[in-house]
PDB file of C-alpha atoms in Angstrom:
ATOM      1  CA  ILE A   1      80.429  50.070  49.385  1.00 86.00           C
ATOM      2  CA  GLU A   2      80.667  49.471  45.679  1.00 84.00           C
ATOM      3  CA  VAL A   3      79.497  52.102  43.228  1.00 85.00           C
ATOM      4  CA  THR A   4      79.499  52.684  39.501  1.00 81.00           C
ATOM      5  CA  GLN A   5      79.556  56.101  37.869  1.00 81.00           C
ATOM      6  CA  SER A   6      76.180  56.918  36.328  1.00 78.00           C
ATOM      7  CA  SER A   7      77.153  60.389  35.061  1.00 81.00           C
ATOM      8  CA  PRO A   8      79.955  62.856  35.799  1.00 84.00           C
ATOM      9  CA  GLY A   9      80.025  63.396  39.563  1.00 83.00           C
ATOM     10  CA  ARG A  10      77.111  60.995  40.203  1.00 84.00           C
ATOM     11  CA  TYR A  11      77.366  57.412  41.375  1.00 83.00           C
ATOM     12  CA  LEU A  12      74.966  54.514  41.663  1.00 81.00           C
ATOM     13  CA  ILE A  13      75.329  52.112  44.585  1.00 83.00           C
ATOM     14  CA  VAL A  14      75.867  48.547  43.366  1.00 80.00           C
ATOM     15  CA  HIS A  15      75.904  47.130  46.880  1.00 78.00           C
ATOM     16  CA  GLY A  16      76.372  48.514  50.355  1.00 82.00           C
ATOM     17  CA  GLU A  17      73.247  50.647  50.549  1.00 80.00           C
ATOM     18  CA  ARG A  18      72.784  49.887  54.262  1.00 79.00           C
ATOM     19  CA  ARG A  19      76.346  50.927  55.017  1.00 83.00           C
ATOM     20  CA  TRP A  20      75.743  54.133  53.044  1.00 86.00           C
ATOM     21  CA  ARG A  21      72.517  54.833  54.995  1.00 86.00           C
ATOM     22  CA  ALA A  22      74.284  54.159  58.295  1.00 89.00           C
ATOM     23  CA  SER A  23      77.028  56.611  57.352  1.00 90.00           C
ATOM     24  CA  GLN A  24      74.369  59.231  56.551  1.00 89.00           C
ATOM     25  CA  LEU A  25      72.769  58.704  59.964  1.00 90.00           C
ATOM     26  CA  ALA A  26      76.189  59.010  61.574  1.00 92.00           C
ATOM     27  CA  GLY A  27      76.655  62.374  59.855  1.00 92.00           C
ATOM     28  CA  LEU A  28      79.578  61.326  57.671  1.00 89.00           C
ATOM     29  CA  THR A  29      80.114  63.467  54.578  1.00 88.00           C
ATOM     30  CA  THR A  30      82.262  60.908  52.764  1.00 88.00           C
ATOM     31  CA  VAL A  31      82.093  57.137  52.572  1.00 88.00           C
ATOM     32  CA  PRO A  32      84.892  54.820  51.433  1.00 88.00           C
ATOM     33  CA  ALA A  33      83.802  53.194  48.184  1.00 88.00           C
ATOM     34  CA  VAL A  34      85.128  51.018  45.425  1.00 86.00           C
ATOM     35  CA  VAL A  35      84.295  52.549  42.049  1.00 86.00           C
ATOM     36  CA  ARG A  36      83.741  49.916  39.367  1.00 78.00           C
ATOM     37  CA  ARG A  37      83.587  50.307  35.624  1.00 71.00           C
ATOM     38  CA  ARG A  38      80.795  52.450  34.280  1.00 61.00           C
ATOM     39  CA  ASP A  39      79.272  49.915  31.906  1.00 64.00           C
ATOM     40  CA  TYR A  40      77.680  47.571  34.436  1.00 67.00           C
ATOM     41  CA  ASP A  41      74.585  46.145  32.837  1.00 73.00           C
ATOM     42  CA  ASP A  42      71.379  45.911  34.885  1.00 74.00           C
ATOM     43  CA  VAL A  43      71.596  42.118  35.171  1.00 77.00           C
ATOM     44  CA  THR A  44      75.152  42.098  36.517  1.00 75.00           C
ATOM     45  CA  ARG A  45      74.421  44.875  38.996  1.00 75.00           C
ATOM     46  CA  PHE A  46      71.272  43.121  40.224  1.00 77.00           C
ATOM     47  CA  VAL A  47      73.035  39.748  40.505  1.00 76.00           C
ATOM     48  CA  ARG A  48      75.731  41.364  42.647  1.00 75.00           C
ATOM     49  CA  GLN A  49      73.085  42.936  44.912  1.00 75.00           C
ATOM     50  CA  VAL A  50      71.129  39.698  45.305  1.00 73.00           C
ATOM     51  CA  VAL A  51      74.235  37.619  45.943  1.00 73.00           C
ATOM     52  CA  GLU A  52      75.380  40.003  48.671  1.00 72.00           C
ATOM     53  CA  ASN A  53      72.012  39.801  50.427  1.00 68.00           C
ATOM     54  CA  ILE A  54      71.815  36.026  50.056  1.00 68.00           C
ATOM     55  CA  GLN A  55      75.310  35.594  51.465  1.00 64.00           C
ATOM     56  CA  ARG A  56      74.395  37.696  54.486  1.00 63.00           C
ATOM     57  CA  GLU A  57      71.083  35.806  54.714  1.00 63.00           C
ATOM     58  CA  ASP A  58      69.158  39.085  54.739  1.00 67.00           C
ATOM     59  CA  LEU A  59      66.572  37.849  52.273  1.00 77.00           C
ATOM     60  CA  ASN A  60      63.725  35.644  53.391  1.00 89.00           C
ATOM     61  CA  ASP A  61      62.579  33.037  50.896  1.00 92.00           C
ATOM     62  CA  VAL A  62      59.590  35.065  49.629  1.00 94.00           C
ATOM     63  CA  ASP A  63      61.782  38.080  48.873  1.00 90.00           C
ATOM     64  CA  ARG A  64      64.400  35.751  47.393  1.00 89.00           C
ATOM     65  CA  ALA A  65      61.722  34.354  45.050  1.00 92.00           C
ATOM     66  CA  ALA A  66      60.684  37.870  44.038  1.00 91.00           C
ATOM     67  CA  ALA A  67      64.344  38.672  43.330  1.00 87.00           C
ATOM     68  CA  LEU A  68      64.546  35.577  41.111  1.00 90.00           C
ATOM     69  CA  LEU A  69      61.562  36.778  39.086  1.00 92.00           C
ATOM     70  CA  ARG A  70      63.139  40.205  38.680  1.00 88.00           C
ATOM     71  CA  LEU A  71      66.474  38.682  37.682  1.00 87.00           C
ATOM     72  CA  ARG A  72      64.801  36.506  35.046  1.00 90.00           C
ATOM     73  CA  LYS A  73      62.996  39.560  33.667  1.00 89.00           C
ATOM     74  CA  LEU A  74      66.245  41.557  33.497  1.00 86.00           C
ATOM     75  CA  MET A  75      68.065  38.649  31.853  1.00 86.00           C
ATOM     76  CA  GLN A  76      65.235  38.294  29.312  1.00 89.00           C
ATOM     77  CA  GLU A  77      65.367  42.016  28.498  1.00 86.00           C
ATOM     78  CA  GLU A  78      69.142  41.768  28.026  1.00 83.00           C
ATOM     79  CA  LEU A  79      68.789  38.704  25.773  1.00 84.00           C
ATOM     80  CA  THR A  80      66.019  40.292  23.700  1.00 84.00           C
ATOM     81  CA  THR A  81      68.074  43.444  23.203  1.00 81.00           C
ATOM     82  CA  ALA A  82      71.078  41.376  22.106  1.00 77.00           C
ATOM     83  CA  GLN A  83      68.958  39.355  19.679  1.00 75.00           C
ATOM     84  CA  VAL A  84      67.434  42.474  18.144  1.00 75.00           C
ATOM     85  CA  SER A  85      70.839  44.095  17.689  1.00 73.00           C
ATOM     86  CA  GLN A  86      72.243  40.890  16.131  1.00 72.00           C
ATOM     87  CA  LYS A  87      69.052  40.218  14.152  1.00 68.00           C
ATOM     88  CA  SER A  88      68.974  36.667  15.518  1.00 58.00           C
ATOM     89  CA  THR A  89      66.251  34.327  14.248  1.00 56.00           C
ATOM     90  CA  GLU A  90      66.974  31.321  16.474  1.00 56.00           C
ATOM     91  CA  PRO A  91      63.539  30.252  17.782  1.00 52.00           C
ATOM     92  CA  TRP A  92      64.927  28.087  20.622  1.00 52.00           C
ATOM     93  CA  GLY A  93      67.406  30.659  21.919  1.00 60.00           C
ATOM     94  CA  GLY A  94      64.911  33.388  22.731  1.00 76.00           C
ATOM     95  CA  LYS A  95      63.878  32.528  26.293  1.00 87.00           C
ATOM     96  CA  VAL A  96      65.726  32.748  29.566  1.00 89.00           C
ATOM     97  CA  THR A  97      65.151  29.495  31.437  1.00 90.00           C
ATOM     98  CA  TRP A  98      65.067  29.037  35.190  1.00 91.00           C
ATOM     99  CA  ALA A  99      68.192  26.898  34.797  1.00 91.00           C
ATOM    100  CA  LYS A 100      70.016  29.942  33.371  1.00 89.00           C
ATOM    101  CA  VAL A 101      68.779  32.100  36.246  1.00 88.00           C
ATOM    102  CA  GLY A 102      69.909  29.474  38.731  1.00 89.00           C
ATOM    103  CA  GLY A 103      73.281  29.319  37.027  1.00 87.00           C
ATOM    104  CA  ARG A 104      73.839  33.029  37.671  1.00 84.00           C
ATOM    105  CA  LEU A 105      73.241  32.536  41.409  1.00 83.00           C
ATOM    106  CA  GLY A 106      74.411  28.973  41.970  1.00 86.00           C
ATOM    107  CA  TYR A 107      70.906  27.564  42.544  1.00 88.00           C
ATOM    108  CA  SER A 108      69.573  24.332  41.091  1.00 92.00           C
ATOM    109  CA  ARG A 109      66.483  24.452  38.897  1.00 91.00           C
ATOM    110  CA  GLN A 110      64.631  22.488  41.586  1.00 94.00           C
ATOM    111  CA  ARG A 111      65.510  25.037  44.279  1.00 93.00           C
ATOM    112  CA  ILE A 112      64.415  27.872  42.006  1.00 94.00           C
ATOM    113  CA  HIS A 113      61.004  26.226  41.515  1.00 94.00           C
ATOM    114  CA  GLN A 114      60.600  25.606  45.251  1.00 95.00           C
ATOM    115  CA  LEU A 115      61.151  29.296  45.885  1.00 94.00           C
ATOM    116  CA  ILE A 116      58.983  30.528  43.008  1.00 95.00           C
ATOM    117  CA  GLN A 117      56.025  28.460  44.257  1.00 95.00           C
ATOM    118  CA  LEU A 118      55.996  30.619  47.391  1.00 96.00           C
ATOM    119  CA  LEU A 119      54.750  33.542  45.323  1.00 96.00           C
ATOM    120  CA  ASP A 120      51.518  31.664  44.555  1.00 96.00           C
ATOM    121  CA  LEU A 121      50.583  31.381  48.237  1.00 97.00           C
ATOM    122  CA  PRO A 122      48.073  33.700  49.945  1.00 96.00           C
ATOM    123  CA  ASP A 123      49.535  36.858  51.466  1.00 95.00           C
ATOM    124  CA  GLU A 124      49.075  35.719  55.067  1.00 94.00           C
ATOM    125  CA  ILE A 125      51.229  32.647  54.425  1.00 95.00           C
ATOM    126  CA  LYS A 126      53.867  34.700  52.594  1.00 95.00           C
ATOM    127  CA  ASP A 127      53.863  37.103  55.559  1.00 94.00           C
ATOM    128  CA  ALA A 128      54.481  34.170  57.914  1.00 93.00           C
ATOM    129  CA  VAL A 129      57.517  33.203  55.811  1.00 94.00           C
ATOM    130  CA  ARG A 130      58.762  36.809  55.850  1.00 93.00           C
ATOM    131  CA  ASP A 131      58.336  36.927  59.633  1.00 92.00           C
ATOM    132  CA  GLY A 132      60.247  33.673  60.064  1.00 90.00           C
ATOM    133  CA  ALA A 133      57.237  31.774  61.450  1.00 90.00           C
ATOM    134  CA  LEU A 134      57.332  29.386  58.456  1.00 92.00           C
ATOM    135  CA  SER A 135      60.131  28.161  56.251  1.00 92.00           C
ATOM    136  CA  GLU A 136      59.850  27.427  52.552  1.00 93.00           C
ATOM    137  CA  ARG A 137      59.910  23.743  53.446  1.00 94.00           C
ATOM    138  CA  ASP A 138      56.985  24.228  55.880  1.00 94.00           C
ATOM    139  CA  THR A 139      54.877  25.692  53.068  1.00 95.00           C
ATOM    140  CA  ARG A 140      55.131  22.601  50.882  1.00 95.00           C
ATOM    141  CA  ILE A 141      52.063  21.105  52.581  1.00 94.00           C
ATOM    142  CA  TYR A 142      49.990  23.855  50.950  1.00 95.00           C
ATOM    143  CA  GLN A 143      50.971  22.845  47.403  1.00 92.00           C
ATOM    144  CA  GLY A 144      48.078  21.471  45.384  1.00 92.00           C
ATOM    145  CA  LEU A 145      45.418  23.093  47.581  1.00 95.00           C
ATOM    146  CA  THR A 146      43.162  25.951  46.555  1.00 95.00           C
ATOM    147  CA  ALA A 147      43.823  29.381  48.085  1.00 95.00           C
ATOM    148  CA  VAL A 148      40.786  28.940  50.357  1.00 96.00           C
ATOM    149  CA  GLN A 149      42.086  25.561  51.552  1.00 96.00           C
ATOM    150  CA  GLN A 150      45.572  26.976  52.045  1.00 96.00           C
ATOM    151  CA  ARG A 151      44.269  29.815  54.223  1.00 95.00           C
ATOM    152  CA  ALA A 152      42.065  27.442  56.250  1.00 95.00           C
ATOM    153  CA  LEU A 153      44.923  25.016  56.837  1.00 94.00           C
ATOM    154  CA  HIS A 154      47.276  27.847  57.755  1.00 94.00           C
ATOM    155  CA  ARG A 155      44.800  29.275  60.283  1.00 91.00           C
ATOM    156  CA  ALA A 156      44.216  25.820  61.765  1.00 91.00           C
ATOM    157  CA  ARG A 157      47.959  25.223  62.108  1.00 87.00           C
ATOM    158  CA  TYR A 158      48.458  28.661  63.655  1.00 81.00           C
ATOM    159  CA  ALA A 159      45.633  28.106  66.142  1.00 79.00           C
ATOM    160  CA  ALA A 160      46.961  24.650  67.072  1.00 79.00           C
ATOM    161  CA  GLN A 161      50.494  25.977  67.583  1.00 78.00           C
ATOM    162  CA  ASN A 162      49.257  28.763  69.829  1.00 72.00           C
ATOM    163  CA  GLY A 163      46.853  26.636  71.863  1.00 66.00           C
ATOM    164  CA  ARG A 164      43.772  28.431  70.571  1.00 61.00           C
ATOM    165  CA  PRO A 165      40.543  26.755  69.546  1.00 54.00           C
ATOM    166  CA  ILE A 166      40.024  26.491  65.807  1.00 50.00           C
ATOM    167  CA  ARG A 167      37.180  28.623  64.490  1.00 51.00           C
ATOM    168  CA  ARG A 168      35.131  27.281  61.646  1.00 48.00           C
TER     169      ARG A 168
END
């Protein structure tokens, strides 16, 4: 696992939380860890966590989209803090764009927007993505429909796939 020291004798897991939990369940009292510098900023730590989960494909596309929103928020907070401390007055430099977020993770702006659109879908459709029943690509047919239409289409597709009659 990788950790960073948060205070004397206390460490914060940067990545490897599952390995740490598994070692706890196994009854281990110590866990091999790489200790990194103490001054990790929140954005860098979060990027490292997201990248590890993406590489292992542990994140479904809905959770990946939520992680992108959180990363953008953290990057914006970091930028705002830097601008306040430098007393910057550049009006065009004050917003973190999706292109900048994508650059941190190696995603195109288009891919970022495809993922973010998942968060606008009704919960039952997002749950289907989380469960692996639908991919992000499968959900594109719902774009441009109202939430009521999206739910109706999703239920009709589900019923048709499972050989059940469609209820109206």
